[in-house]
Amino acid sequence: MNKLLKTTTFTFAVIATINIFSACSKEENTPSINIDQLYQNINGSYVGTANMRNSENILGSKSTTWTAKKEMISVKNITGSELAGGVKDHSSKLYQALLNATNGKLEITMMSFRPQERSIVFSTLAKLSFTINLDGQQVEVVGTGGSRPFSCYYVMSTQEMFFNFTITNLKKSNGRGSFTPLSTDYNLPVTFEFDSHQKN
């Protein structure tokens, strides 16, 4: 009985030791990076291309620049007119209004960072604010959406950044932080894909 107990105890000890070494090995193979190092890698100014599409068509592309500072990306040269491609009915008042959108301000929040061996993958939430003239009135509009999970990345060796998001909702501002849906005519949500060519 004592011999059996000793054998069983020894077996459990061996299994526990193997599990400990396995866990340590996995930790050693997992990249370790703190939030300050992460921002130091990603943050900076970029020159690149924005590609737009909806579920039916490629809508085109344009040159743009953006700046990453901590978890925020601020993009220039996006006016809101790009969202006209999200309106299927080109006779819609909203389509014409979006074509002439002005004062575009695009801000993206990077989130859910996941460091890899050679890159950092992440997800995004986007907010595109702009102004349109609808029915003779100046209307402040906010478009919101996000990326597919972990579909954005930064490659550390080449300093290349890629991120995407789809604007799924358009709302008009009623002032004091109050919003209401803008129109059901926005029925082909527009996806933006940004690919960098240079980091400054």
GROMACS .gro file of C-alpha atoms in nm:
model
  200
    1MET     CA    1   0.000   0.000   0.000
    2ASN     CA    2   0.284   0.238   0.093
    3LYS     CA    3   0.466   0.148  -0.231
    4LEU     CA    4   0.153   0.224  -0.435
    5LEU     CA    5   0.107   0.558  -0.254
    6LYS     CA    6   0.469   0.656  -0.319
    7THR     CA    7   0.437   0.564  -0.688
    8THR     CA    8   0.116   0.767  -0.723
    9THR     CA    9   0.272   1.068  -0.545
   10PHE     CA   10   0.580   1.051  -0.769
   11THR     CA   11   0.362   1.036  -1.082
   12PHE     CA   12   0.167   1.346  -0.977
   13ALA     CA   13   0.492   1.530  -0.903
   14VAL     CA   14   0.630   1.449  -1.251
   15ILE     CA   15   0.308   1.568  -1.420
   16ALA     CA   16   0.312   1.892  -1.218
   17THR     CA   17   0.676   1.956  -1.311
   18ILE     CA   18   0.604   1.900  -1.682
   19ASN     CA   19   0.310   2.144  -1.666
   20ILE     CA   20   0.524   2.411  -1.498
   21PHE     CA   21   0.800   2.380  -1.761
   22SER     CA   22   0.540   2.389  -2.041
   23ALA     CA   23   0.385   2.706  -1.902
   24CYS     CA   24   0.725   2.872  -1.871
   25SER     CA   25   0.813   2.776  -2.226
   26LYS     CA   26   0.489   2.930  -2.359
   27GLU     CA   27   0.556   3.252  -2.167
   28GLU     CA   28   0.909   3.273  -2.310
   29ASN     CA   29   0.773   3.239  -2.666
   30THR     CA   30   0.506   3.507  -2.619
   31PRO     CA   31   0.622   3.861  -2.708
   32SER     CA   32   0.621   4.094  -2.411
   33ILE     CA   33   0.562   4.465  -2.465
   34ASN     CA   34   0.427   4.730  -2.231
   35ILE     CA   35   0.191   5.007  -2.334
   36ASP     CA   36   0.465   5.273  -2.352
   37GLN     CA   37   0.678   5.056  -2.582
   38LEU     CA   38   0.371   4.986  -2.793
   39TYR     CA   39   0.296   5.357  -2.840
   40GLN     CA   40   0.664   5.426  -2.908
   41ASN     CA   41   0.652   5.176  -3.194
   42ILE     CA   42   0.324   5.284  -3.350
   43ASN     CA   43   0.306   5.659  -3.286
   44GLY     CA   44   0.416   5.898  -3.561
   45SER     CA   45   0.304   6.062  -3.884
   46TYR     CA   46   0.214   5.854  -4.189
   47VAL     CA   47   0.162   5.907  -4.561
   48GLY     CA   48  -0.058   5.655  -4.735
   49THR     CA   49  -0.368   5.566  -4.932
   50ALA     CA   50  -0.732   5.536  -4.830
   51ASN     CA   51  -0.935   5.282  -5.028
   52MET     CA   52  -1.315   5.292  -5.009
   53ARG     CA   53  -1.573   5.028  -5.098
   54ASN     CA   54  -1.924   4.919  -5.017
   55SER     CA   55  -2.078   4.571  -5.037
   56GLU     CA   56  -2.137   4.608  -5.411
   57ASN     CA   57  -1.854   4.818  -5.556
   58ILE     CA   58  -1.504   4.957  -5.515
   59LEU     CA   59  -1.560   5.329  -5.468
   60GLY     CA   60  -1.208   5.456  -5.532
   61SER     CA   61  -0.900   5.568  -5.343
   62LYS     CA   62  -0.726   5.887  -5.240
   63SER     CA   63  -0.394   5.995  -5.092
   64THR     CA   64  -0.406   6.094  -4.729
   65THR     CA   65  -0.197   6.147  -4.419
   66TRP     CA   66  -0.257   6.059  -4.056
   67THR     CA   67  -0.099   6.093  -3.716
   68ALA     CA   68  -0.099   5.830  -3.444
   69LYS     CA   69  -0.067   5.964  -3.090
   70LYS     CA   70  -0.110   5.715  -2.809
   71GLU     CA   71  -0.430   5.523  -2.891
   72MET     CA   72  -0.574   5.790  -3.126
   73ILE     CA   73  -0.533   5.823  -3.504
   74SER     CA   74  -0.628   6.157  -3.663
   75VAL     CA   75  -0.675   6.145  -4.042
   76LYS     CA   76  -0.660   6.437  -4.286
   77ASN     CA   77  -0.821   6.472  -4.629
   78ILE     CA   78  -1.140   6.279  -4.545
   79THR     CA   79  -1.438   6.516  -4.582
   80GLY     CA   80  -1.743   6.292  -4.541
   81SER     CA   81  -1.821   6.305  -4.913
   82GLU     CA   82  -1.676   5.954  -4.935
   83LEU     CA   83  -1.993   5.827  -4.766
   84ALA     CA   84  -2.207   5.917  -5.068
   85GLY     CA   85  -2.109   5.573  -5.194
   86GLY     CA   86  -2.318   5.432  -4.911
   87VAL     CA   87  -2.642   5.558  -5.065
   88LYS     CA   88  -2.780   5.325  -5.330
   89ASP     CA   89  -3.046   5.565  -5.460
   90HIS     CA   90  -2.856   5.845  -5.636
   91SER     CA   91  -3.175   6.052  -5.661
   92SER     CA   92  -3.188   6.068  -5.281
   93LYS     CA   93  -3.144   6.409  -5.116
   94LEU     CA   94  -2.895   6.247  -4.881
   95TYR     CA   95  -2.677   6.131  -5.172
   96GLN     CA   96  -2.648   6.483  -5.310
   97ALA     CA   97  -2.588   6.627  -4.963
   98LEU     CA   98  -2.310   6.379  -4.887
   99LEU     CA   99  -2.136   6.454  -5.217
  100ASN     CA  100  -2.093   6.811  -5.095
  101ALA     CA  101  -2.003   6.734  -4.734
  102THR     CA  102  -1.746   6.963  -4.571
  103ASN     CA  103  -1.547   7.007  -4.250
  104GLY     CA  104  -1.464   6.638  -4.224
  105LYS     CA  105  -1.291   6.524  -3.905
  106LEU     CA  106  -1.194   6.158  -3.879
  107GLU     CA  107  -1.072   6.011  -3.551
  108ILE     CA  108  -0.994   5.645  -3.493
  109THR     CA  109  -0.938   5.477  -3.159
  110MET     CA  110  -0.696   5.183  -3.159
  111MET     CA  111  -0.790   4.913  -2.910
  112SER     CA  112  -0.739   4.549  -2.809
  113PHE     CA  113  -0.367   4.549  -2.892
  114ARG     CA  114  -0.216   4.204  -2.942
  115PRO     CA  115   0.165   4.198  -2.988
  116GLN     CA  116   0.299   3.929  -3.222
  117GLU     CA  117   0.655   3.824  -3.298
  118ARG     CA  118   0.702   4.077  -3.581
  119SER     CA  119   0.392   4.297  -3.561
  120ILE     CA  120   0.122   4.442  -3.340
  121VAL     CA  121  -0.239   4.366  -3.435
  122PHE     CA  122  -0.532   4.566  -3.310
  123SER     CA  123  -0.894   4.666  -3.368
  124THR     CA  124  -1.044   5.011  -3.426
  125LEU     CA  125  -1.346   5.226  -3.353
  126ALA     CA  126  -1.405   5.520  -3.589
  127LYS     CA  127  -1.587   5.854  -3.566
  128LEU     CA  128  -1.630   6.071  -3.875
  129SER     CA  129  -1.783   6.415  -3.815
  130PHE     CA  130  -1.882   6.650  -4.099
  131THR     CA  131  -2.138   6.903  -4.220
  132ILE     CA  132  -2.399   6.867  -4.495
  133ASN     CA  133  -2.668   7.093  -4.640
  134LEU     CA  134  -2.996   6.904  -4.624
  135ASP     CA  135  -3.332   7.065  -4.707
  136GLY     CA  136  -3.173   7.409  -4.689
  137GLN     CA  137  -3.027   7.353  -4.343
  138GLN     CA  138  -2.672   7.298  -4.226
  139VAL     CA  139  -2.670   6.963  -4.050
  140GLU     CA  140  -2.389   6.831  -3.832
  141VAL     CA  141  -2.349   6.458  -3.894
  142VAL     CA  142  -2.155   6.189  -3.712
  143GLY     CA  143  -2.076   5.854  -3.870
  144THR     CA  144  -1.956   5.570  -3.648
  145GLY     CA  145  -1.836   5.214  -3.691
  146GLY     CA  146  -1.543   4.985  -3.638
  147SER     CA  147  -1.309   4.725  -3.784
  148ARG     CA  148  -1.320   4.351  -3.800
  149PRO     CA  149  -1.156   4.217  -3.480
  150PHE     CA  150  -0.775   4.220  -3.497
  151SER     CA  151  -0.774   4.301  -3.871
  152CYS     CA  152  -0.543   4.603  -3.833
  153TYR     CA  153  -0.168   4.582  -3.786
  154TYR     CA  154   0.165   4.759  -3.751
  155VAL     CA  155   0.480   4.584  -3.878
  156MET     CA  156   0.775   4.682  -3.660
  157SER     CA  157   1.055   4.604  -3.908
  158THR     CA  158   0.906   4.805  -4.197
  159GLN     CA  159   0.704   5.060  -3.994
  160GLU     CA  160   0.404   4.978  -4.213
  161MET     CA  161   0.057   5.045  -4.076
  162PHE     CA  162  -0.274   4.910  -4.205
  163PHE     CA  163  -0.613   4.974  -4.051
  164ASN     CA  164  -0.974   4.955  -4.159
  165PHE     CA  165  -1.325   5.030  -4.041
  166THR     CA  166  -1.681   5.040  -4.175
  167ILE     CA  167  -1.909   5.338  -4.110
  168THR     CA  168  -2.236   5.165  -4.028
  169ASN     CA  169  -2.438   5.444  -3.865
  170LEU     CA  170  -2.510   5.806  -3.959
  171LYS     CA  171  -2.668   6.037  -3.702
  172LYS     CA  172  -2.743   6.408  -3.701
  173SER     CA  173  -2.654   6.624  -3.406
  174ASN     CA  174  -2.936   6.796  -3.219
  175GLY     CA  175  -2.693   6.984  -2.998
  176ARG     CA  176  -2.580   6.922  -2.640
  177GLY     CA  177  -2.467   6.570  -2.721
  178SER     CA  178  -2.808   6.457  -2.850
  179PHE     CA  179  -2.832   6.261  -3.178
  180THR     CA  180  -3.105   6.111  -3.394
  181PRO     CA  181  -3.080   5.876  -3.695
  182LEU     CA  182  -3.010   6.070  -4.015
  183SER     CA  183  -3.175   5.864  -4.292
  184THR     CA  184  -3.246   5.508  -4.395
  185ASP     CA  185  -3.109   5.597  -4.741
  186TYR     CA  186  -2.760   5.517  -4.615
  187ASN     CA  187  -2.797   5.146  -4.690
  188LEU     CA  188  -2.458   5.038  -4.830
  189PRO     CA  189  -2.215   5.101  -4.540
  190VAL     CA  190  -1.878   5.225  -4.663
  191THR     CA  191  -1.558   5.047  -4.563
  192PHE     CA  192  -1.231   5.242  -4.544
  193GLU     CA  193  -0.890   5.073  -4.567
  194PHE     CA  194  -0.576   5.273  -4.494
  195ASP     CA  195  -0.235   5.150  -4.606
  196SER     CA  196   0.080   5.348  -4.526
  197HIS     CA  197   0.367   5.413  -4.770
  198GLN     CA  198   0.591   5.612  -4.540
  199LYS     CA  199   0.633   5.694  -4.173
  200ASN     CA  200   0.790   6.022  -4.067
   0.00000   0.00000   0.00000
